[in-house]
CSV table of C-alpha atoms in Angstrom, one decimal:
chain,number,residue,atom,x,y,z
A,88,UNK,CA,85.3,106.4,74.6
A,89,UNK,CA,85.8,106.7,78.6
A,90,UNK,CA,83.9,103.4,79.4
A,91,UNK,CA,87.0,101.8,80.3
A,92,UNK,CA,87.3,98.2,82.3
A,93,UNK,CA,88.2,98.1,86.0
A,94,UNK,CA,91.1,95.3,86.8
A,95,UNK,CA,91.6,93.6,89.8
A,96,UNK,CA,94.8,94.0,91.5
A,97,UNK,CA,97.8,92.0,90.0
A,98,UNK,CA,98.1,88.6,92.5
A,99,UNK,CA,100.6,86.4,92.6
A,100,UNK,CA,100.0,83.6,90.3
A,101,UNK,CA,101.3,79.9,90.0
A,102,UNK,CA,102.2,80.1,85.6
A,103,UNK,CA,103.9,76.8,86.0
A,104,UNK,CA,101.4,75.1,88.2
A,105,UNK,CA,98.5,76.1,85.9
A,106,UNK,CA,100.5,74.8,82.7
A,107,UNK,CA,100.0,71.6,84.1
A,108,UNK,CA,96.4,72.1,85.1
A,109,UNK,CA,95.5,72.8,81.6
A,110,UNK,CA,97.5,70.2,80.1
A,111,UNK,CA,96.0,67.6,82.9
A,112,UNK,CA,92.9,69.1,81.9
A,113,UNK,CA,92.6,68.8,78.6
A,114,UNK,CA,93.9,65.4,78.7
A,115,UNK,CA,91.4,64.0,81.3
A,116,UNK,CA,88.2,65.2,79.8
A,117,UNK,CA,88.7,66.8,76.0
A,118,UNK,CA,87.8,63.5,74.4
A,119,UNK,CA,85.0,62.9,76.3
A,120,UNK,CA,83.4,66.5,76.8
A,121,UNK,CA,80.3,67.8,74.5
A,122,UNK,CA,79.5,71.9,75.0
A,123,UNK,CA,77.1,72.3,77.8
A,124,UNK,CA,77.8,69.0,79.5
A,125,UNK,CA,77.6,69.2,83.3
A,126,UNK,CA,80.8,67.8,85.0
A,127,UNK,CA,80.7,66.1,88.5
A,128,UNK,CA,81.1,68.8,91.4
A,129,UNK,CA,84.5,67.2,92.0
A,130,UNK,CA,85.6,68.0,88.5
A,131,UNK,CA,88.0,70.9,89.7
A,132,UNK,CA,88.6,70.0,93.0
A,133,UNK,CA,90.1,66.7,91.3
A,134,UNK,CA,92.5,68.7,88.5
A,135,UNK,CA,93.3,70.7,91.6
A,136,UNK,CA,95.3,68.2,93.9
A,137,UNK,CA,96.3,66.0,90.9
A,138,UNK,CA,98.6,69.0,90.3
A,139,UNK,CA,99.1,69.9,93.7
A,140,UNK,CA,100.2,66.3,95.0
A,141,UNK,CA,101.7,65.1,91.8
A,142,UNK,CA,103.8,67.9,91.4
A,143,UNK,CA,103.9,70.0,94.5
A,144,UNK,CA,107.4,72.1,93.2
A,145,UNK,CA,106.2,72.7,89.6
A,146,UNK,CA,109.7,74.4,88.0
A,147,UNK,CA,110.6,75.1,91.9
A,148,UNK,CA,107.0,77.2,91.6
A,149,UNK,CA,105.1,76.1,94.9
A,150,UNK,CA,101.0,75.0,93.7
A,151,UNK,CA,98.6,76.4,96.1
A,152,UNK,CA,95.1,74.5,96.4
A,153,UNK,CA,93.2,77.4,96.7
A,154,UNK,CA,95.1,79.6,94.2
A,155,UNK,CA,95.3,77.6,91.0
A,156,UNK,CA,91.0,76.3,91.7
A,157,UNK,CA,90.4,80.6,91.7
A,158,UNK,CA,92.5,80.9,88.8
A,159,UNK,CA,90.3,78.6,86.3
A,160,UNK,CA,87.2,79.7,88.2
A,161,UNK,CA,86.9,82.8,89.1
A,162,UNK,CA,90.1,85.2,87.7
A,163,UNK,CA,90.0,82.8,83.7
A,164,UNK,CA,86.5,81.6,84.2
A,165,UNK,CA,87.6,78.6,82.1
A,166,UNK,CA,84.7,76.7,84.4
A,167,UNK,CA,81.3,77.8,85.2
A,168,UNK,CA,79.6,76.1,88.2
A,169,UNK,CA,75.7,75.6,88.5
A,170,UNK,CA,74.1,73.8,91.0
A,171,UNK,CA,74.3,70.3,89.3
A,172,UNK,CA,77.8,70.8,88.5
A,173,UNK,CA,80.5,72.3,86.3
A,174,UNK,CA,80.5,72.7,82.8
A,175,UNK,CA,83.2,74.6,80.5
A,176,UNK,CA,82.3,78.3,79.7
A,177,UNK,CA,81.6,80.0,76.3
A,178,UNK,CA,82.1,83.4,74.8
A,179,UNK,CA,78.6,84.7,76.0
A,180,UNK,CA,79.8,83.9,80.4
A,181,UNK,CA,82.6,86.0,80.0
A,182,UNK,CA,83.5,89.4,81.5
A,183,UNK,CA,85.6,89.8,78.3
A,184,UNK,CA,84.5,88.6,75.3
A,185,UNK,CA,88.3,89.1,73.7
A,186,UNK,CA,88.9,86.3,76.0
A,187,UNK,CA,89.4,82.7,74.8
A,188,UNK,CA,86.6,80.3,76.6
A,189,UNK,CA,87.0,77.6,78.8
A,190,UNK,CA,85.5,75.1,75.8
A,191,UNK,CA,87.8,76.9,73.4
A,192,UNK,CA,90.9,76.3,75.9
A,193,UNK,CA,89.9,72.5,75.9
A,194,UNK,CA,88.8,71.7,72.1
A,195,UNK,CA,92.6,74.1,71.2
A,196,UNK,CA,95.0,71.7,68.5
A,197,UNK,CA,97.4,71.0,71.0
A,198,UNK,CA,98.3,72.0,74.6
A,199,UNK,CA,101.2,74.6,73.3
A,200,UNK,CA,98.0,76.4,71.2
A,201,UNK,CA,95.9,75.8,74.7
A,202,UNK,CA,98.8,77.7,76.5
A,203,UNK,CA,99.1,80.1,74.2
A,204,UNK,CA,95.1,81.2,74.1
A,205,UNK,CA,95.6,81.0,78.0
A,206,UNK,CA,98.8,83.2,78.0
A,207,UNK,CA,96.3,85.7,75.8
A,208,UNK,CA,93.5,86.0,78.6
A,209,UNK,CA,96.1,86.2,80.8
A,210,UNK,CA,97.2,89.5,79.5
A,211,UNK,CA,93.7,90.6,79.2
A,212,UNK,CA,92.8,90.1,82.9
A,213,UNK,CA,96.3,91.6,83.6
A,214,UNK,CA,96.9,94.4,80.8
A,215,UNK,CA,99.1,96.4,82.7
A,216,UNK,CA,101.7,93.8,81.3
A,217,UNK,CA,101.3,95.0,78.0
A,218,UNK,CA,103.9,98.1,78.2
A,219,UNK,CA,106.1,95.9,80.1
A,220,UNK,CA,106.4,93.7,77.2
A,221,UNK,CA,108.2,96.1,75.0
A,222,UNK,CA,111.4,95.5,76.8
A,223,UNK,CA,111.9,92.1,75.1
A,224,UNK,CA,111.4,93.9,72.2
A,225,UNK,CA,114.5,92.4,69.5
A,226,UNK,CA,117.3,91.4,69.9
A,227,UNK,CA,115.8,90.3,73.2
A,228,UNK,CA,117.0,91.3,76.7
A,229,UNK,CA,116.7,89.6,80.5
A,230,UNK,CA,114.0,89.5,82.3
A,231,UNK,CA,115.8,92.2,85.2
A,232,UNK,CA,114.9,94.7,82.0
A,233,UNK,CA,111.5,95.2,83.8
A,234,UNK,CA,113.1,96.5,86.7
A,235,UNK,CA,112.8,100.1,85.3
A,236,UNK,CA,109.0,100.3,85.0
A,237,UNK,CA,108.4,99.4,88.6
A,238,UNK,CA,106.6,102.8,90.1
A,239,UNK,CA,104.7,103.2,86.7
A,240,UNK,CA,101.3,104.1,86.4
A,241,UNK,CA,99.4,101.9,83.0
A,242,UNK,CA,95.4,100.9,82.2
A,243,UNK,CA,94.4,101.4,85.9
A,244,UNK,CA,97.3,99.8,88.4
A,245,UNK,CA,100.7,101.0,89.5
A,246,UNK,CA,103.1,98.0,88.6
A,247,UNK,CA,105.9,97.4,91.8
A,248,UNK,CA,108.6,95.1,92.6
A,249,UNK,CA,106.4,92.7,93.6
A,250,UNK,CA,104.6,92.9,90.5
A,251,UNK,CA,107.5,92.9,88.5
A,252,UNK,CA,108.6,89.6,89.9
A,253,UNK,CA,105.2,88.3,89.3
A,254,UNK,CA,104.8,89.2,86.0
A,255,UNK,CA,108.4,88.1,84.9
A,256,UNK,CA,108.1,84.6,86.2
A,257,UNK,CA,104.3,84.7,84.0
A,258,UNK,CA,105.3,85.9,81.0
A,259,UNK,CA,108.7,83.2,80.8
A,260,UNK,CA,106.5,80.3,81.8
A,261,UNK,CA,103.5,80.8,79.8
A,262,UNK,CA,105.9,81.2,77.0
A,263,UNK,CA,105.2,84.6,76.1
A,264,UNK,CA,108.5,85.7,75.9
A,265,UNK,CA,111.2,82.5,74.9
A,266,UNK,CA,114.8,82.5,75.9
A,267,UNK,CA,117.0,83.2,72.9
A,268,UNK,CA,119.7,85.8,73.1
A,269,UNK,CA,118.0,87.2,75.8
A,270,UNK,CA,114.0,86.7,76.1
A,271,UNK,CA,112.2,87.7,73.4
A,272,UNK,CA,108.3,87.8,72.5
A,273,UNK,CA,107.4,84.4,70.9
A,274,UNK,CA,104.4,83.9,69.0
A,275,UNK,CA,103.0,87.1,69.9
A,276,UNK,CA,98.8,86.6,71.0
A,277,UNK,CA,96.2,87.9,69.7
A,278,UNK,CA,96.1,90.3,72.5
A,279,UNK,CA,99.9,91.8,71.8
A,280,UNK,CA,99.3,92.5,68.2
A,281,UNK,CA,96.0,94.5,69.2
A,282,UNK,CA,97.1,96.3,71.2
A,283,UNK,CA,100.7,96.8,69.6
A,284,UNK,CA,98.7,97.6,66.5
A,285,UNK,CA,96.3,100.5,67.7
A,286,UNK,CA,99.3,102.7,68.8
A,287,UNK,CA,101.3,101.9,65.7
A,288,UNK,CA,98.6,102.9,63.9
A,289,UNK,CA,97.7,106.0,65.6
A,290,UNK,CA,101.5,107.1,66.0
A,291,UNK,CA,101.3,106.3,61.8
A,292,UNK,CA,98.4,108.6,61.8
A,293,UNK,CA,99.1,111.5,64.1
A,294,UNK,CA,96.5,109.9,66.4
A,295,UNK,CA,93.6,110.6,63.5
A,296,UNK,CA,91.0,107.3,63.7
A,297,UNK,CA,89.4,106.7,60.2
A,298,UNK,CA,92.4,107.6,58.3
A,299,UNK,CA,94.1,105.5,55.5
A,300,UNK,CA,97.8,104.6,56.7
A,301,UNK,CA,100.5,103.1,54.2
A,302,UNK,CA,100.7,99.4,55.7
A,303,UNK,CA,104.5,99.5,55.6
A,304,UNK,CA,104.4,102.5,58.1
A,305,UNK,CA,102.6,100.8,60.6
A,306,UNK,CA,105.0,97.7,59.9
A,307,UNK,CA,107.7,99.6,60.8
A,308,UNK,CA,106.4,100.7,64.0
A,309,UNK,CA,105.4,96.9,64.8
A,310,UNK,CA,108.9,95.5,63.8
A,311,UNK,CA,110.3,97.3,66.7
A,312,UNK,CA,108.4,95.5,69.2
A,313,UNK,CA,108.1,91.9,68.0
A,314,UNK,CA,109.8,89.9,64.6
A,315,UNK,CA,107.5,88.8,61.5
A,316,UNK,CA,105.1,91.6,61.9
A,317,UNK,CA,103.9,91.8,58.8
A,318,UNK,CA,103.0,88.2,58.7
A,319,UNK,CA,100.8,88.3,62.1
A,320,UNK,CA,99.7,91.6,61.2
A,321,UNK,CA,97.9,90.9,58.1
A,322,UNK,CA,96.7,87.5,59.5
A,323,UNK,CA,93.1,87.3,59.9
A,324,UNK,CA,93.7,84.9,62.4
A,325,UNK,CA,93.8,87.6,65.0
A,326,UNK,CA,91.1,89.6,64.4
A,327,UNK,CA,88.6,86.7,64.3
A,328,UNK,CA,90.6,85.1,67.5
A,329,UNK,CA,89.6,88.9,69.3
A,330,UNK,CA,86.3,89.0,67.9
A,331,UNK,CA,84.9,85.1,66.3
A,332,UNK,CA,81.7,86.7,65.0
A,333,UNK,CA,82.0,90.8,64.9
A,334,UNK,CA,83.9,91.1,62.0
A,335,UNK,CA,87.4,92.4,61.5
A,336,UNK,CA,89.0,95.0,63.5
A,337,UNK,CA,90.8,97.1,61.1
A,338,UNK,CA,90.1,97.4,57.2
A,339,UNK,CA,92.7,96.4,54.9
A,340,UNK,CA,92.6,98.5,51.5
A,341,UNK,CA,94.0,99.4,48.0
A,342,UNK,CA,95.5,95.7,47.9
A,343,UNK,CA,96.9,95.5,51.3
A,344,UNK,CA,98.9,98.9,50.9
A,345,UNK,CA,96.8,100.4,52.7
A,346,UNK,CA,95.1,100.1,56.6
A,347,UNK,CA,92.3,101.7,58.4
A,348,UNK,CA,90.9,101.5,61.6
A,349,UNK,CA,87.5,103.3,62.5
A,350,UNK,CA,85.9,104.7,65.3
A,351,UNK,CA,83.6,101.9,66.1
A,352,UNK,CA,86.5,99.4,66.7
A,353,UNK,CA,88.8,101.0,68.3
A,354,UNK,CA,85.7,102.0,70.1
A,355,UNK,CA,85.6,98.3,71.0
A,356,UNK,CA,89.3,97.6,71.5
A,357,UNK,CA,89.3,100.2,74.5
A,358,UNK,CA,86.4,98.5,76.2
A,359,UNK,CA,87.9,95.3,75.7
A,360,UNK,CA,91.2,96.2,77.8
A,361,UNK,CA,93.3,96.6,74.5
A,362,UNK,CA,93.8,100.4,74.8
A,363,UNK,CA,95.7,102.6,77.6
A,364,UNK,CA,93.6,104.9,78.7
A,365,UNK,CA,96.6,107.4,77.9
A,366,UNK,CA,96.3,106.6,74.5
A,367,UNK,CA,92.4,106.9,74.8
A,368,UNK,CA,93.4,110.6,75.9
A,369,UNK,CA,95.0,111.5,73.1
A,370,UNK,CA,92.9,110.4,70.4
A,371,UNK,CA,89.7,112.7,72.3
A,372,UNK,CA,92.1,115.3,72.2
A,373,UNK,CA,92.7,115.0,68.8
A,374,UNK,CA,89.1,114.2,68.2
A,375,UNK,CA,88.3,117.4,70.5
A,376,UNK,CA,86.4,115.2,72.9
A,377,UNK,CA,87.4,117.5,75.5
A,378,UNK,CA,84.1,116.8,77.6
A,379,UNK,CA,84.8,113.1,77.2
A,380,UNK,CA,88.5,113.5,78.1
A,381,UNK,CA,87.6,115.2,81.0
A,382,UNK,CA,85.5,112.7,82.4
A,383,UNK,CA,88.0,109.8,81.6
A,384,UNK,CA,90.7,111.9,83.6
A,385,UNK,CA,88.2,112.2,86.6
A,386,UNK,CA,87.8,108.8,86.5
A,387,UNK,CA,91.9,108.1,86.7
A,388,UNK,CA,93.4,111.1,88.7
A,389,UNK,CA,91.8,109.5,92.1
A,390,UNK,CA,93.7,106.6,91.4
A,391,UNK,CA,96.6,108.0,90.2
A,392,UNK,CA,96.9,110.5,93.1
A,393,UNK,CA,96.2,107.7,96.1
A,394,UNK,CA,99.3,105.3,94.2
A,395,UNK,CA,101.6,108.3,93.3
A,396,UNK,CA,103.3,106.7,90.6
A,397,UNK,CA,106.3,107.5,89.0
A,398,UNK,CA,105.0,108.7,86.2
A,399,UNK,CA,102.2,110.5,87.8
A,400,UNK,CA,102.6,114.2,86.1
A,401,UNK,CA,103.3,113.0,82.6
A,402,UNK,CA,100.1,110.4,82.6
A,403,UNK,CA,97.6,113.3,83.8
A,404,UNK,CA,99.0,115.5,81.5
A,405,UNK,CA,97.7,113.4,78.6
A,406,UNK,CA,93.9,113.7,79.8
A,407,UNK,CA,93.9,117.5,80.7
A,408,UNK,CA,91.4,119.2,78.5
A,409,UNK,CA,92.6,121.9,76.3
A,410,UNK,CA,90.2,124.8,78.1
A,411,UNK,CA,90.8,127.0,74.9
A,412,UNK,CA,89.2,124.7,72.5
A,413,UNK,CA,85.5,124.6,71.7
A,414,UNK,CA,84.7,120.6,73.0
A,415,UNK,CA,82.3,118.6,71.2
């Protein structure tokens, strides 16, 4: 369970700029694309300064040439280039597989269900964001409410005030949170209720994997962090969004009372950045992985020791091996 993803640093990205990329995308070339078809080496280039010249303030958010092309190329891999051309990526080109594809992106119902599957790679490339998110947890609250977690260590960054910034201007425009109230999660992805579900689950089942948990229990838990959580929850719409042809992710039993998630997939929910590697402590330690949680933690505490995060002491504390255990 220690084969954990390595993230790139959090960069500034343009949220606003790329809404309209993937809106001017999808409007230019869904009607016409077939899966595999090579697109003119200009393709990109072309999206590119549409946005940029059309709308060089998008929502006072300046477009950078060389920014938004990385950002469907390189950070979403939404296009694949070859020597011909471009063409729009499947499942099998990306680094995550959780991650919606470019063709996916394009053939999506609408451009709000296109944003919405970009807004859900978008957490996955930056997953540090997750935690964060539970501070527009109901009734709702500002977007300053992030303020607290800069210094804090999660996955394998330290978030800071730049980042903060960053990340509150992202998750506003690429409508994962909605002004209400205050800003509240809307429509949570299929990446939020993953990874909302695994600790809900394990703080439902004193961080035992395998075990049968009473639905309502882990309900409860969810309801804290977003509204209608039963109703996404028990969606299947999630699971097969995660994972199109790997079956589902947690097993639903004794008439939906009841809800179970193995070793295999949570297994695969930590290597698909969906896990904190915190949380990954605690279940070895339960599990008495010591050798395993060792090894995770030697992995981490370089990291951890070169940012000197806030909350330094208490993360390493979670992957220290209990030395008067018998490991297996």
């Amino acid at each position: 369970m220690s084969r954990l993803r390595q993230h790139q640093s959090h960069q500034p990205t343009q949220p606003a700029a790329c809404k309209v990329f993937l809106t001017r995308m999808r409007r230019r070339l869904a009607s016409e694309y077939r899966p595999g078809q090579l697109l003119p080496r200009n393709t990109v280039d072309d999206l590119v300064q549409e946005v940029v010249q059309g709308d060089e303030h998008v929502a006072g958010v300046h477009a950078k040439t060389g920014e938004l092309r990385d950002t469907f190329t390189d950070k979403h891999q939404i296009f694949i280039q070859s020597e011909s051309g471009w063409r729009f990526s499947e499942r099998e080109d990306l680094l995550n597989s959780a991650m919606f594809s470019g063709l996916e992106l394009l053939q999506a119902q609408s451009d709000t269900h296109a944003l919405h599957r970009f807004a859900h790679n978008h957490l996955l490339l930056y997953p540090e964001t997750f935690p964060l998110l539970r501070a527009f947890a109901p009734p709702g609250s500002e977007n300053s409410a992030l303020d607290r977690w800069a210094g804090h260590f999660f996955f394998s960054r330290k978030v800071n005030s730049v980042t903060i910034d960053c990340i509150a201007r992202e998750v506003e425009h690429l409508q994962i949170v909605r002004k209400g109230q205050g800003f509240e999660l809307f429509r949570p992805t299929p990446a939020v209720i993953a990874y909302n579900f695994v600790d809900a689950y394990l703080q439902a089942s004193d961080m035992r994997l395998d075990h049968g948990v009473p639905t309502q229990d882990v309900v409860t838990q969810l309801n804290m962090y977003f509204r209608e959580a039963r109703k996404y929850l028990l969606s299947p719409d999630w699971q097969r969004d995660l994972r199109p042809s790997g079956g589902p992710l947690l097993k639903r039993e004794m008439g939906d009372s009841q809800l179970r998630l193995g070793h295999e997939e949570f297994l695969w929910l930590t290597e698909h950045s969906l896990v904190e590697p915190s949380t990954v402590g605690r279940v070895l330690r339960e599990l008495k992985a010591f050798a395993a949680l060792q090894s995770l933690r030697e992995k981490l505490e370089p990291i951890l020791t070169k940012n000197t995060p806030v909350n330094e002491h208490e993360y390493l504390s979670t992957l220290r091996p209990d030395e008067n255990e018998p490991s297996r």
